Amino acid sequence: MTKVVLNILGFLKKNRWLPFEKIMKKYPDGTYEVCHVGIQTVHTKDIIGLGLRPRDIANDNKMKRLRQSVAIKGWKDESPIDLHLYLIPEGKYTVCSGGNHRPYLADKLHIPSIGAAVDVVIPKGKITEDTTKAIEALRRNYQILEHEANTLNQYLKTQRFQRSGYNHDDENKLDQMYIQLTQINIQIKLLLKTEAYHLGYIPQDWVLSDS
């Protein structure tokens, strides 16, 4: 068991929730990749971090509305995308950019699992050299193509309202550029998901899940 896991377990014996900043302190900006792995169902007990202080959300108006909704309709994950979680290498989750109230209340009500939009955190030092090189090459290609697409789009903005000199082929070319940019992002995401799977961070079915 790693020192980080022991520290987390030790803290959780005294406090149910860790601050997001404390959890991510081990992973300074620039030392990790973040890959979206879609909407997933996660165990409530594995969510250990919040982006807001528990005492600030425990009885605020948003929590009161959520409690009232649950009392009337029961627990429903009607909009799981609004709960944004980071899955850290230790196998635990922390709220990142939104959705603090839901896991807090789910824990209080002993709801076993909830839906959320999950991003997996992958330390760069854990990614294989071949994958790192492949991602770097894809990102270089992306930057070049994005620059070309932006230049062409700026040119077409001046041409779209003119009858003469307008070329539909250029519009088609721009559309193809945007498609290629999307495909590059998909390739990068698949490479990162595959790395996360091989590292044991995510199950295999998450690799090919829609995201």
Coordinates of N, CA, C and O in Angstrom, one line a residue, residues 46-201:
D46 N -16.3 5.7 -2.5 CA -15.0 5.9 -3.2 C -14.8 7.4 -3.5 O -13.7 7.8 -4.0
I47 N -15.8 8.2 -3.4 CA -15.7 9.6 -3.6 C -15.3 10.2 -2.3 O -16.0 10.3 -1.3
I48 N -14.0 10.7 -2.2 CA -13.5 11.2 -1.0 C -13.2 12.7 -0.9 O -12.9 13.2 0.1
G49 N -13.3 13.3 -2.1 CA -12.9 14.7 -2.1 C -14.0 15.6 -2.6 O -14.9 15.2 -3.5
L50 N -14.1 16.8 -2.1 CA -15.0 17.9 -2.5 C -14.3 19.1 -2.9 O -13.2 19.4 -2.4
G51 N -14.9 19.9 -3.8 CA -14.3 21.1 -4.2 C -14.7 22.3 -3.3 O -14.1 23.4 -3.4
L52 N -15.7 22.1 -2.5 CA -16.2 23.1 -1.5 C -16.2 22.5 -0.1 O -16.2 21.2 0.0
R53 N -16.1 23.3 0.9 CA -16.1 22.8 2.2 C -17.5 22.3 2.6 O -18.5 22.9 2.3
P54 N -17.5 21.1 3.3 CA -18.7 20.5 3.6 C -19.7 21.4 4.4 O -20.9 21.4 4.2
R55 N -19.1 22.2 5.3 CA -20.0 23.1 6.1 C -20.6 24.2 5.3 O -21.6 24.8 5.7
D56 N -20.0 24.5 4.1 CA -20.6 25.5 3.3 C -21.7 25.0 2.4 O -22.5 25.8 1.9
I57 N -21.8 23.7 2.2 CA -22.9 23.2 1.4 C -23.9 22.4 2.2 O -25.0 22.1 1.6
A58 N -23.6 22.0 3.4 CA -24.5 21.1 4.1 C -25.9 21.6 4.3 O -26.9 20.7 4.2
N59 N -26.1 22.9 4.4 CA -27.5 23.4 4.6 C -27.8 24.6 3.7 O -28.6 25.4 4.1
D60 N -27.1 24.8 2.6 CA -27.3 25.9 1.8 C -28.6 25.7 1.0 O -29.2 24.6 1.0
N61 N -29.0 26.7 0.2 CA -30.3 26.6 -0.5 C -30.3 25.5 -1.6 O -31.3 24.8 -1.8
K62 N -29.1 25.3 -2.2 CA -29.0 24.2 -3.2 C -29.2 22.9 -2.6 O -29.9 22.0 -3.1
M63 N -28.6 22.7 -1.4 CA -28.8 21.4 -0.7 C -30.3 21.2 -0.2 O -30.8 20.1 -0.3
K64 N -30.9 22.3 0.2 CA -32.3 22.2 0.6 C -33.2 21.8 -0.6 O -34.1 20.9 -0.4
R65 N -32.9 22.3 -1.7 CA -33.7 22.0 -2.9 C -33.4 20.5 -3.3 O -34.4 19.8 -3.7
L66 N -32.2 20.1 -3.2 CA -31.9 18.7 -3.5 C -32.5 17.7 -2.6 O -33.1 16.7 -3.0
R67 N -32.5 18.1 -1.3 CA -33.1 17.2 -0.3 C -34.6 17.1 -0.5 O -35.2 16.0 -0.4
Q68 N -35.2 18.2 -0.9 CA -36.7 18.3 -1.1 C -37.0 17.4 -2.4 O -38.0 16.7 -2.4
S69 N -36.2 17.5 -3.4 CA -36.4 16.7 -4.6 C -36.3 15.2 -4.3 O -37.1 14.4 -4.8
V70 N -35.3 14.8 -3.5 CA -35.1 13.4 -3.2 C -36.3 12.9 -2.3 O -36.8 11.8 -2.5
A71 N -36.8 13.8 -1.5 CA -37.9 13.4 -0.6 C -39.2 13.2 -1.4 O -40.0 12.3 -1.1
I72 N -39.3 13.9 -2.5 CA -40.5 13.8 -3.3 C -40.4 12.7 -4.4 O -41.3 11.9 -4.6
K73 N -39.3 12.7 -5.1 CA -39.1 11.8 -6.2 C -38.2 10.6 -6.0 O -38.0 9.7 -6.8
G74 N -37.5 10.6 -4.8 CA -36.5 9.6 -4.6 C -35.2 10.0 -5.3 O -35.1 11.0 -5.9
W75 N -34.2 9.2 -5.1 CA -32.9 9.5 -5.6 C -32.9 9.2 -7.1 O -33.1 8.1 -7.5
K76 N -32.6 10.2 -7.9 CA -32.6 10.1 -9.4 C -31.3 10.8 -9.9 O -31.1 12.0 -9.7
D77 N -30.5 10.1 -10.7 CA -29.4 10.7 -11.4 C -29.9 11.3 -12.7 O -29.6 10.7 -13.8
E78 N -30.6 12.3 -12.7 CA -31.2 12.9 -13.9 C -30.2 13.6 -14.8 O -30.4 13.7 -16.0
S79 N -29.2 14.1 -14.1 CA -28.2 14.9 -14.9 C -26.8 14.6 -14.4 O -26.1 15.4 -13.8
P80 N -26.3 13.3 -14.6 CA -25.0 12.9 -14.0 C -23.8 13.8 -14.6 O -22.8 13.9 -13.9
I81 N -24.0 14.3 -15.8 CA -22.9 15.1 -16.3 C -22.6 16.4 -15.5 O -21.5 16.9 -15.6
D82 N -23.5 16.8 -14.6 CA -23.3 17.9 -13.8 C -22.4 17.6 -12.6 O -21.9 18.5 -11.9
L83 N -22.1 16.3 -12.4 CA -21.2 15.9 -11.3 C -19.9 15.5 -12.0 O -19.8 14.5 -12.7
H84 N -18.8 16.3 -11.8 CA -17.6 16.1 -12.5 C -16.5 15.6 -11.5 O -16.2 16.3 -10.6
L85 N -16.1 14.4 -11.7 CA -15.2 13.7 -10.8 C -13.8 13.4 -11.5 O -13.8 13.1 -12.7
Y86 N -12.8 13.6 -10.7 CA -11.4 13.1 -11.1 C -11.2 11.7 -10.4 O -11.5 11.6 -9.2
L87 N -10.8 10.7 -11.2 CA -10.4 9.5 -10.7 C -8.9 9.5 -10.6 O -8.2 9.5 -11.6
I88 N -8.4 9.4 -9.3 CA -7.0 9.5 -9.1 C -6.4 8.1 -9.1 O -7.1 7.1 -9.0
P89 N -5.0 8.0 -9.3 CA -4.4 6.6 -9.4 C -4.7 5.7 -8.2 O -4.6 4.5 -8.4
E90 N -4.9 6.3 -7.1 CA -5.2 5.5 -5.9 C -6.6 4.8 -5.9 O -6.9 4.1 -5.0
G91 N -7.3 5.0 -7.0 CA -8.6 4.4 -7.1 C -9.8 5.1 -6.4 O -10.9 4.6 -6.3
K92 N -9.5 6.4 -6.0 CA -10.6 7.2 -5.3 C -10.9 8.3 -6.2 O -10.2 8.7 -7.2
Y93 N -12.1 9.0 -5.9 CA -12.6 10.1 -6.7 C -12.6 11.4 -5.9 O -12.8 11.3 -4.7
T94 N -12.5 12.5 -6.6 CA -12.8 13.8 -6.0 C -13.6 14.6 -6.9 O -13.4 14.6 -8.1
V95 N -14.5 15.4 -6.3 CA -15.2 16.4 -7.2 C -14.2 17.4 -7.7 O -13.3 17.8 -7.0
C96 N -14.4 17.7 -9.0 CA -13.4 18.6 -9.6 C -14.0 20.0 -9.8 O -13.8 20.9 -9.0
S97 N -14.9 20.1 -10.8 CA -15.4 21.5 -11.1 C -16.9 21.7 -10.8 O -17.4 22.8 -11.0
G98 N -17.6 20.7 -10.3 CA -19.0 20.9 -10.0 C -19.7 19.7 -9.5 O -19.2 18.5 -9.8
G99 N -20.8 19.8 -8.8 CA -21.5 18.7 -8.3 C -21.3 18.3 -6.9 O -21.6 17.1 -6.5
N100 N -20.8 19.2 -6.1 CA -20.4 18.8 -4.7 C -21.6 18.3 -3.8 O -21.4 17.5 -3.0
H101 N -22.7 18.9 -4.1 CA -23.9 18.6 -3.2 C -24.3 17.1 -3.3 O -24.7 16.5 -2.4
R102 N -24.3 16.6 -4.5 CA -24.8 15.2 -4.8 C -24.1 14.1 -4.0 O -24.7 13.3 -3.3
P103 N -22.7 14.1 -4.1 CA -22.0 13.0 -3.4 C -22.2 13.2 -1.9 O -22.2 12.3 -1.1
Y104 N -22.2 14.5 -1.4 CA -22.3 14.8 0.0 C -23.7 14.2 0.5 O -23.7 13.5 1.5
L105 N -24.8 14.5 -0.2 CA -26.1 14.0 0.2 C -26.2 12.5 0.0 O -26.8 11.8 0.9
A106 N -25.6 12.0 -1.0 CA -25.7 10.5 -1.3 C -25.0 9.8 -0.1 O -25.5 8.7 0.3
D107 N -23.9 10.3 0.4 CA -23.2 9.7 1.5 C -24.1 9.8 2.8 O -24.2 8.8 3.5
K108 N -24.7 10.9 3.0 CA -25.6 11.0 4.2 C -26.8 10.1 4.1 O -27.2 9.5 5.2
L109 N -27.3 9.8 2.9 CA -28.5 9.0 2.7 C -28.1 7.5 2.5 O -29.0 6.7 2.2
H110 N -26.8 7.2 2.5 CA -26.3 5.9 2.2 C -26.7 5.3 0.8 O -27.1 4.1 0.7
I111 N -26.7 6.2 -0.1 CA -26.9 5.8 -1.5 C -25.7 5.1 -2.0 O -24.6 5.7 -2.0
P112 N -25.7 3.8 -2.4 CA -24.5 3.1 -2.7 C -23.7 3.5 -3.9 O -22.5 3.5 -3.9
S113 N -24.4 4.1 -4.9 CA -23.6 4.5 -6.1 C -24.4 5.6 -6.8 O -25.6 5.7 -6.7
I114 N -23.7 6.4 -7.5 CA -24.2 7.5 -8.3 C -23.5 7.7 -9.6 O -22.4 7.3 -9.8
G115 N -24.2 8.3 -10.6 CA -23.6 8.6 -11.9 C -22.9 9.9 -11.9 O -23.2 10.8 -11.2
A116 N -21.8 9.9 -12.7 CA -21.0 11.1 -12.8 C -20.2 11.1 -14.1 O -20.0 10.1 -14.7
A117 N -19.8 12.3 -14.5 CA -18.8 12.5 -15.6 C -17.4 12.3 -15.0 O -17.0 13.1 -14.1
V118 N -16.7 11.3 -15.5 CA -15.4 11.0 -14.9 C -14.3 11.3 -15.8 O -14.3 10.9 -17.0
D119 N -13.2 11.9 -15.2 CA -11.9 12.1 -15.9 C -10.9 11.3 -15.1 O -10.9 11.4 -13.8
V120 N -10.1 10.6 -15.8 CA -9.0 9.8 -15.1 C -7.7 10.6 -15.1 O -7.3 11.1 -16.1
V121 N -7.0 10.7 -14.0 CA -5.8 11.4 -13.8 C -4.6 10.3 -14.0 O -4.6 9.3 -13.3
I122 N -3.8 10.6 -15.0 CA -2.7 9.7 -15.3 C -1.3 10.4 -15.2 O -1.1 11.3 -16.0
P123 N -0.5 10.1 -14.2 CA 0.8 10.7 -14.1 C 1.6 10.5 -15.4 O 1.7 9.4 -15.9
K124 N 2.2 11.5 -15.9 CA 3.0 11.4 -17.1 C 4.1 10.4 -17.0 O 4.5 9.7 -18.0
G125 N 4.7 10.3 -15.8 CA 5.8 9.3 -15.6 C 5.4 7.9 -15.7 O 6.2 7.0 -15.8
K126 N 4.1 7.6 -15.7 CA 3.6 6.2 -15.8 C 3.2 5.9 -17.2 O 3.0 4.7 -17.5
I127 N 3.2 6.8 -18.1 CA 2.8 6.6 -19.5 C 4.0 6.0 -20.2 O 5.1 6.6 -20.1
T128 N 3.8 5.0 -21.0 CA 5.0 4.4 -21.8 C 5.6 5.4 -22.7 O 4.9 6.3 -23.2
E129 N 6.8 5.2 -23.0 CA 7.6 6.1 -24.0 C 6.9 6.1 -25.3 O 6.8 7.2 -26.0
D130 N 6.5 4.9 -25.8 CA 5.9 4.9 -27.2 C 4.6 5.7 -27.2 O 4.3 6.4 -28.2
T131 N 3.8 5.5 -26.2 CA 2.5 6.3 -26.1 C 2.8 7.8 -26.0 O 2.1 8.6 -26.7
T132 N 3.8 8.1 -25.2 CA 4.1 9.6 -25.1 C 4.5 10.2 -26.4 O 4.1 11.3 -26.8
K133 N 5.4 9.4 -27.1 CA 5.8 9.9 -28.5 C 4.6 10.0 -29.4 O 4.5 11.0 -30.2
A134 N 3.8 9.0 -29.4 CA 2.6 9.0 -30.3 C 1.7 10.2 -30.0 O 1.2 10.9 -30.9
I135 N 1.5 10.5 -28.7 CA 0.6 11.6 -28.3 C 1.2 12.9 -28.7 O 0.6 13.8 -29.2
E136 N 2.5 13.1 -28.5 CA 3.2 14.3 -28.9 C 3.1 14.6 -30.4 O 2.9 15.7 -30.8
A137 N 3.3 13.5 -31.2 CA 3.2 13.6 -32.6 C 1.8 14.1 -33.0 O 1.6 14.9 -33.9
L138 N 0.8 13.4 -32.4 CA -0.6 13.8 -32.7 C -0.9 15.2 -32.4 O -1.6 16.0 -33.1
R139 N -0.4 15.7 -31.2 CA -0.6 17.1 -30.8 C 0.1 18.1 -31.7 O -0.5 19.2 -31.9
R140 N 1.3 17.7 -32.2 CA 1.9 18.6 -33.1 C 1.1 18.7 -34.4 O 0.9 19.8 -35.0
N141 N 0.6 17.6 -34.9 CA -0.2 17.6 -36.1 C -1.5 18.4 -35.8 O -2.0 19.1 -36.7
Y142 N -2.1 18.3 -34.7 CA -3.3 19.0 -34.3 C -3.0 20.5 -34.4 O -3.8 21.3 -34.9
Q143 N -1.9 21.0 -33.8 CA -1.6 22.4 -33.8 C -1.4 23.0 -35.2 O -1.9 24.1 -35.5
I144 N -0.7 22.2 -36.0 CA -0.5 22.6 -37.4 C -1.8 22.7 -38.1 O -2.1 23.7 -38.8
L145 N -2.7 21.7 -38.0 CA -3.9 21.6 -38.7 C -4.9 22.7 -38.2 O -5.6 23.3 -38.9
E146 N -4.9 22.9 -36.9 CA -5.8 23.9 -36.3 C -5.4 25.3 -36.8 O -6.3 26.1 -37.1
H147 N -4.1 25.6 -36.9 CA -3.7 26.9 -37.4 C -4.1 27.1 -38.9 O -4.6 28.1 -39.2
E148 N -4.0 26.0 -39.7 CA -4.4 26.1 -41.1 C -5.9 26.3 -41.1 O -6.4 27.1 -42.0
A149 N -6.7 25.6 -40.3 CA -8.1 25.7 -40.3 C -8.6 27.1 -39.9 O -9.5 27.7 -40.5
N150 N -7.9 27.7 -38.9 CA -8.3 29.0 -38.4 C -8.0 30.0 -39.5 O -8.8 31.0 -39.7
T151 N -6.9 29.9 -40.2 CA -6.5 30.8 -41.2 C -7.5 30.7 -42.4 O -7.9 31.8 -42.9
L152 N -7.9 29.5 -42.8 CA -8.8 29.4 -43.8 C -10.2 29.9 -43.4 O -10.9 30.6 -44.2
N153 N -10.6 29.7 -42.2 CA -11.9 30.2 -41.7 C -11.9 31.7 -41.7 O -13.0 32.3 -42.1
Q154 N -10.8 32.3 -41.3 CA -10.8 33.8 -41.3 C -10.9 34.3 -42.8 O -11.6 35.3 -43.0
Y155 N -10.3 33.6 -43.7 CA -10.4 34.0 -45.1 C -11.8 33.9 -45.6 O -12.3 34.8 -46.3
L156 N -12.4 32.8 -45.2 CA -13.8 32.5 -45.7 C -14.8 33.5 -45.2 O -15.8 33.7 -45.8
K157 N -14.5 34.0 -44.0 CA -15.4 34.9 -43.4 C -15.6 36.2 -44.3 O -16.7 36.8 -44.3
T158 N -14.5 36.5 -44.9 CA -14.6 37.7 -45.8 C -15.2 37.4 -47.2 O -15.6 38.2 -47.9
Q159 N -15.3 36.1 -47.5 CA -15.7 35.6 -48.8 C -17.2 35.2 -48.8 O -17.9 35.3 -49.8
R160 N -17.7 34.9 -47.6 CA -19.1 34.3 -47.6 C -20.2 35.3 -48.0 O -21.2 34.9 -48.4
F161 N -19.9 36.6 -47.9 CA -20.9 37.6 -48.2 C -20.6 38.2 -49.5 O -21.2 39.2 -49.9
Q162 N -19.7 37.7 -50.3 CA -19.4 38.2 -51.6 C -19.8 37.2 -52.7 O -19.6 36.0 -52.5
R163 N -20.5 37.7 -53.7 CA -20.9 36.8 -54.8 C -19.8 36.3 -55.6 O -19.7 35.1 -56.1
S164 N -18.8 37.1 -55.9 CA -17.7 36.7 -56.7 C -16.5 36.2 -55.9 O -16.3 36.7 -54.8
G165 N -15.8 35.3 -56.4 CA -14.6 34.8 -55.7 C -14.9 33.8 -54.6 O -13.9 33.3 -54.0
Y166 N -16.2 33.4 -54.4 CA -16.5 32.5 -53.3 C -16.3 31.1 -53.8 O -16.8 30.7 -54.9
N167 N -15.6 30.2 -53.1 CA -15.3 28.9 -53.5 C -15.9 27.9 -52.5 O -15.4 27.8 -51.4
H168 N -16.9 27.1 -53.0 CA -17.5 26.1 -52.1 C -16.5 25.0 -51.8 O -16.6 24.3 -50.7
D169 N -15.5 24.8 -52.6 CA -14.5 23.8 -52.3 C -13.7 24.1 -51.1 O -13.3 23.2 -50.3
D170 N -13.5 25.4 -50.8 CA -12.8 25.8 -49.6 C -13.6 25.5 -48.4 O -13.1 25.1 -47.3
E171 N -14.9 25.7 -48.5 CA -15.8 25.3 -47.4 C -15.7 23.8 -47.1 O -15.6 23.4 -45.9
N172 N -15.7 23.0 -48.1 CA -15.6 21.6 -47.9 C -14.3 21.2 -47.3 O -14.2 20.3 -46.5
K173 N -13.2 21.9 -47.8 CA -11.9 21.7 -47.2 C -11.9 22.0 -45.7 O -11.3 21.3 -44.9
L174 N -12.5 23.1 -45.3 CA -12.6 23.5 -43.9 C -13.3 22.5 -43.1 O -12.9 22.1 -42.0
D175 N -14.4 22.0 -43.7 CA -15.2 20.9 -43.0 C -14.4 19.7 -42.7 O -14.4 19.1 -41.6
Q176 N -13.6 19.3 -43.7 CA -12.7 18.1 -43.6 C -11.6 18.4 -42.5 O -11.2 17.4 -41.8
M177 N -11.1 19.6 -42.5 CA -10.1 19.9 -41.5 C -10.7 19.7 -40.1 O -10.0 19.2 -39.2
Y178 N -11.9 20.2 -39.8 CA -12.5 20.1 -38.5 C -12.8 18.6 -38.2 O -12.6 18.2 -37.0
I179 N -13.1 17.8 -39.2 CA -13.3 16.4 -39.0 C -12.0 15.7 -38.5 O -11.9 14.9 -37.6
Q180 N -10.9 16.1 -39.2 CA -9.6 15.6 -38.9 C -9.2 16.0 -37.5 O -8.6 15.2 -36.8
L181 N -9.5 17.2 -37.1 CA -9.1 17.6 -35.7 C -9.9 16.8 -34.7 O -9.3 16.4 -33.7
T182 N -11.1 16.5 -35.0 CA -11.9 15.7 -34.1 C -11.3 14.3 -34.0 O -11.2 13.7 -32.9
Q183 N -10.9 13.7 -35.1 CA -10.4 12.4 -35.2 C -9.0 12.3 -34.4 O -8.8 11.3 -33.7
I184 N -8.2 13.4 -34.5 CA -7.0 13.4 -33.7 C -7.3 13.4 -32.2 O -6.6 12.6 -31.5
N185 N -8.2 14.2 -31.8 CA -8.6 14.2 -30.4 C -9.1 12.8 -29.9 O -8.7 12.3 -28.8
I186 N -9.8 12.1 -30.8 CA -10.3 10.8 -30.4 C -9.1 9.8 -30.3 O -9.1 9.0 -29.4
Q187 N -8.1 9.9 -31.2 CA -7.0 9.0 -31.1 C -6.2 9.3 -29.9 O -5.7 8.3 -29.2
I188 N -6.0 10.5 -29.5 CA -5.3 10.8 -28.3 C -6.0 10.3 -27.0 O -5.4 9.7 -26.2
K189 N -7.3 10.5 -27.0 CA -8.1 10.0 -25.9 C -8.1 8.5 -25.8 O -7.9 7.9 -24.7
L190 N -8.1 7.8 -26.9 CA -8.0 6.3 -26.9 C -6.7 5.8 -26.4 O -6.6 4.9 -25.6
L191 N -5.6 6.5 -26.8 CA -4.3 6.2 -26.3 C -4.2 6.3 -24.8 O -3.7 5.5 -24.1
L192 N -4.8 7.4 -24.3 CA -4.7 7.7 -22.8 C -5.6 6.7 -22.1 O -5.2 6.2 -21.0
K193 N -6.8 6.4 -22.6 CA -7.6 5.4 -22.0 C -7.0 4.0 -21.9 O -7.0 3.3 -20.9
T194 N -6.3 3.6 -23.0 CA -5.6 2.4 -23.0 C -4.5 2.3 -22.0 O -4.3 1.3 -21.3
E195 N -3.8 3.4 -21.8 CA -2.7 3.5 -20.8 C -3.4 3.4 -19.4 O -2.9 2.6 -18.5
A196 N -4.5 4.1 -19.2 CA -5.2 4.0 -17.9 C -5.6 2.6 -17.6 O -5.5 2.1 -16.4
Y197 N -6.1 1.9 -18.6 CA -6.5 0.5 -18.4 C -5.3 -0.4 -18.0 O -5.4 -1.2 -17.1
H198 N -4.2 -0.3 -18.8 CA -3.0 -1.1 -18.5 C -2.4 -0.8 -17.1 O -1.8 -1.7 -16.5
L199 N -2.6 0.4 -16.7 CA -2.1 0.8 -15.3 C -3.1 0.3 -14.2 O -2.8 0.5 -13.0
G200 N -4.2 -0.2 -14.6 CA -5.2 -0.6 -13.6 C -6.1 0.4 -13.1 O -6.7 0.2 -12.0
Y201 N -6.1 1.6 -13.7 CA -6.9 2.7 -13.2 C -8.4 2.6 -13.6 O -9.2 3.1 -12.8

